[in-house]
Amino acid sequence: MSIVFVPKKLRGKAKINQETIQRLLDENDQLIRCISEYMQKGRAGECVQYQQILHRNIVYLATIADASPDTTPSSSSSTSSETPAPAADGHGMT
């Protein structure tokens, strides 16, 4: 059973930490593999319940992400306005 299913009395009281998020991501990985396997076997109807759980997990993770302050620094982001690197032979453009 998915860890997203939380009894109503405990909703909003769960601690959201890196371990919880990682467990959800691992569970999503397993769900995607299971869905893919069923689809390859032509048993799409049987994977609907897994798709619903996956959807619920993704919405939950998105909600967490939206509610969290952005703490990731914007490190080296490439843009097209950067100067091109010199050629591999060590000679610059002439």
PDB file of C-alpha atoms in Angstrom:
ATOM      1  CA  MET A   1       0.000   0.000   0.000  1.00  0.00           C
ATOM      2  CA  SER A   2       1.228   3.461  -0.839  1.00  0.00           C
ATOM      3  CA  ILE A   3       2.590   5.634   1.917  1.00  0.00           C
ATOM      4  CA  VAL A   4       0.438   8.452   0.560  1.00  0.00           C
ATOM      5  CA  PHE A   5      -2.625   6.784   2.034  1.00  0.00           C
ATOM      6  CA  VAL A   6      -2.693   8.432   5.419  1.00  0.00           C
ATOM      7  CA  PRO A   7      -5.646   8.196   7.814  1.00  0.00           C
ATOM      8  CA  LYS A   8      -7.635  11.429   8.002  1.00  0.00           C
ATOM      9  CA  LYS A   9      -6.713  11.977  11.666  1.00  0.00           C
ATOM     10  CA  LEU A  10      -3.011  11.995  10.749  1.00  0.00           C
ATOM     11  CA  ARG A  11      -3.214  14.157   7.617  1.00  0.00           C
ATOM     12  CA  GLY A  12      -1.139  17.286   7.782  1.00  0.00           C
ATOM     13  CA  LYS A  13       0.797  15.960  10.773  1.00  0.00           C
ATOM     14  CA  ALA A  14       3.272  13.729   8.980  1.00  0.00           C
ATOM     15  CA  LYS A  15       6.846  14.890   8.868  1.00  0.00           C
ATOM     16  CA  ILE A  16       8.051  15.365   5.347  1.00  0.00           C
ATOM     17  CA  ASN A  17      11.726  14.535   5.139  1.00  0.00           C
ATOM     18  CA  GLN A  18      14.166  13.306   2.541  1.00  0.00           C
ATOM     19  CA  GLU A  19      13.552   9.670   3.517  1.00  0.00           C
ATOM     20  CA  THR A  20       9.803   9.963   2.910  1.00  0.00           C
ATOM     21  CA  ILE A  21      10.349  11.628  -0.445  1.00  0.00           C
ATOM     22  CA  GLN A  22      12.899   8.987  -1.457  1.00  0.00           C
ATOM     23  CA  ARG A  23      10.492   6.193  -0.515  1.00  0.00           C
ATOM     24  CA  LEU A  24       7.839   7.778  -2.714  1.00  0.00           C
ATOM     25  CA  LEU A  25      10.273   8.115  -5.591  1.00  0.00           C
ATOM     26  CA  ASP A  26      11.312   4.471  -5.196  1.00  0.00           C
ATOM     27  CA  GLU A  27       7.677   3.420  -5.064  1.00  0.00           C
ATOM     28  CA  ASN A  28       6.968   5.446  -8.212  1.00  0.00           C
ATOM     29  CA  ASP A  29       9.857   3.710  -9.953  1.00  0.00           C
ATOM     30  CA  GLN A  30       8.393   0.322  -9.050  1.00  0.00           C
ATOM     31  CA  LEU A  31       4.911   1.399 -10.136  1.00  0.00           C
ATOM     32  CA  ILE A  32       6.209   2.583 -13.513  1.00  0.00           C
ATOM     33  CA  ARG A  33       8.014  -0.725 -14.047  1.00  0.00           C
ATOM     34  CA  CYS A  34       4.869  -2.657 -13.132  1.00  0.00           C
ATOM     35  CA  ILE A  35       2.666  -0.529 -15.410  1.00  0.00           C
ATOM     36  CA  SER A  36       5.145  -0.921 -18.253  1.00  0.00           C
ATOM     37  CA  GLU A  37       5.232  -4.699 -17.788  1.00  0.00           C
ATOM     38  CA  TYR A  38       1.445  -4.976 -17.850  1.00  0.00           C
ATOM     39  CA  MET A  39       1.249  -2.758 -20.937  1.00  0.00           C
ATOM     40  CA  GLN A  40       3.830  -4.873 -22.781  1.00  0.00           C
ATOM     41  CA  LYS A  41       1.800  -7.976 -21.996  1.00  0.00           C
ATOM     42  CA  GLY A  42      -1.337  -6.340 -23.396  1.00  0.00           C
ATOM     43  CA  ARG A  43      -3.021  -6.212 -19.994  1.00  0.00           C
ATOM     44  CA  ALA A  44      -3.629  -2.466 -19.855  1.00  0.00           C
ATOM     45  CA  GLY A  45      -6.869  -2.847 -17.925  1.00  0.00           C
ATOM     46  CA  GLU A  46      -5.042  -4.448 -15.025  1.00  0.00           C
ATOM     47  CA  CYS A  47      -2.633  -1.558 -14.541  1.00  0.00           C
ATOM     48  CA  VAL A  48      -5.268   1.122 -13.931  1.00  0.00           C
ATOM     49  CA  GLN A  49      -5.017   0.789 -10.147  1.00  0.00           C
ATOM     50  CA  TYR A  50      -1.241   1.256 -10.342  1.00  0.00           C
ATOM     51  CA  GLN A  51      -1.669   4.303 -12.568  1.00  0.00           C
ATOM     52  CA  GLN A  52      -4.032   5.820 -10.006  1.00  0.00           C
ATOM     53  CA  ILE A  53      -1.534   5.272  -7.176  1.00  0.00           C
ATOM     54  CA  LEU A  54       1.275   6.696  -9.318  1.00  0.00           C
ATOM     55  CA  HIS A  55      -0.857   9.746 -10.106  1.00  0.00           C
ATOM     56  CA  ARG A  56      -1.655  10.253  -6.431  1.00  0.00           C
ATOM     57  CA  ASN A  57       2.030   9.985  -5.508  1.00  0.00           C
ATOM     58  CA  ILE A  58       3.059  12.472  -8.191  1.00  0.00           C
ATOM     59  CA  VAL A  59       0.401  14.973  -7.120  1.00  0.00           C
ATOM     60  CA  TYR A  60       1.517  14.576  -3.503  1.00  0.00           C
ATOM     61  CA  LEU A  61       5.180  15.157  -4.420  1.00  0.00           C
ATOM     62  CA  ALA A  62       4.214  18.190  -6.516  1.00  0.00           C
ATOM     63  CA  THR A  63       2.256  19.587  -3.580  1.00  0.00           C
ATOM     64  CA  ILE A  64       5.282  19.151  -1.326  1.00  0.00           C
ATOM     65  CA  ALA A  65       7.516  20.828  -3.910  1.00  0.00           C
ATOM     66  CA  ASP A  66       5.121  23.750  -4.326  1.00  0.00           C
ATOM     67  CA  ALA A  67       4.882  24.257  -0.562  1.00  0.00           C
ATOM     68  CA  SER A  68       8.644  24.084  -0.006  1.00  0.00           C
ATOM     69  CA  PRO A  69      10.823  27.152  -0.248  1.00  0.00           C
ATOM     70  CA  ASP A  70      13.230  27.040  -3.155  1.00  0.00           C
ATOM     71  CA  THR A  71      16.551  26.232  -1.522  1.00  0.00           C
ATOM     72  CA  THR A  72      18.467  25.068  -4.577  1.00  0.00           C
ATOM     73  CA  PRO A  73      21.060  27.600  -5.712  1.00  0.00           C
ATOM     74  CA  SER A  74      21.048  28.407  -9.385  1.00  0.00           C
ATOM     75  CA  SER A  75      24.483  27.147 -10.308  1.00  0.00           C
ATOM     76  CA  SER A  76      26.029  27.099 -13.754  1.00  0.00           C
ATOM     77  CA  SER A  77      23.117  27.427 -16.112  1.00  0.00           C
ATOM     78  CA  SER A  78      24.105  27.473 -19.761  1.00  0.00           C
ATOM     79  CA  THR A  79      22.654  29.991 -22.090  1.00  0.00           C
ATOM     80  CA  SER A  80      23.163  30.558 -25.761  1.00  0.00           C
ATOM     81  CA  SER A  81      24.765  33.952 -25.076  1.00  0.00           C
ATOM     82  CA  GLU A  82      27.875  32.403 -23.541  1.00  0.00           C
ATOM     83  CA  THR A  83      31.143  32.640 -25.460  1.00  0.00           C
ATOM     84  CA  PRO A  84      32.054  29.458 -27.293  1.00  0.00           C
ATOM     85  CA  ALA A  85      34.922  27.411 -25.932  1.00  0.00           C
ATOM     86  CA  PRO A  86      38.193  27.305 -27.876  1.00  0.00           C
ATOM     87  CA  ALA A  87      38.656  24.517 -30.396  1.00  0.00           C
ATOM     88  CA  ALA A  88      39.953  21.163 -29.149  1.00  0.00           C
ATOM     89  CA  ASP A  89      43.314  21.767 -30.881  1.00  0.00           C
ATOM     90  CA  GLY A  90      43.964  24.700 -28.566  1.00  0.00           C
ATOM     91  CA  HIS A  91      43.565  27.353 -31.261  1.00  0.00           C
ATOM     92  CA  GLY A  92      40.904  29.973 -30.821  1.00  0.00           C
ATOM     93  CA  MET A  93      38.799  31.406 -33.581  1.00  0.00           C
ATOM     94  CA  THR A  94      40.649  33.731 -35.965  1.00  0.00           C
TER      95      THR A  94
END
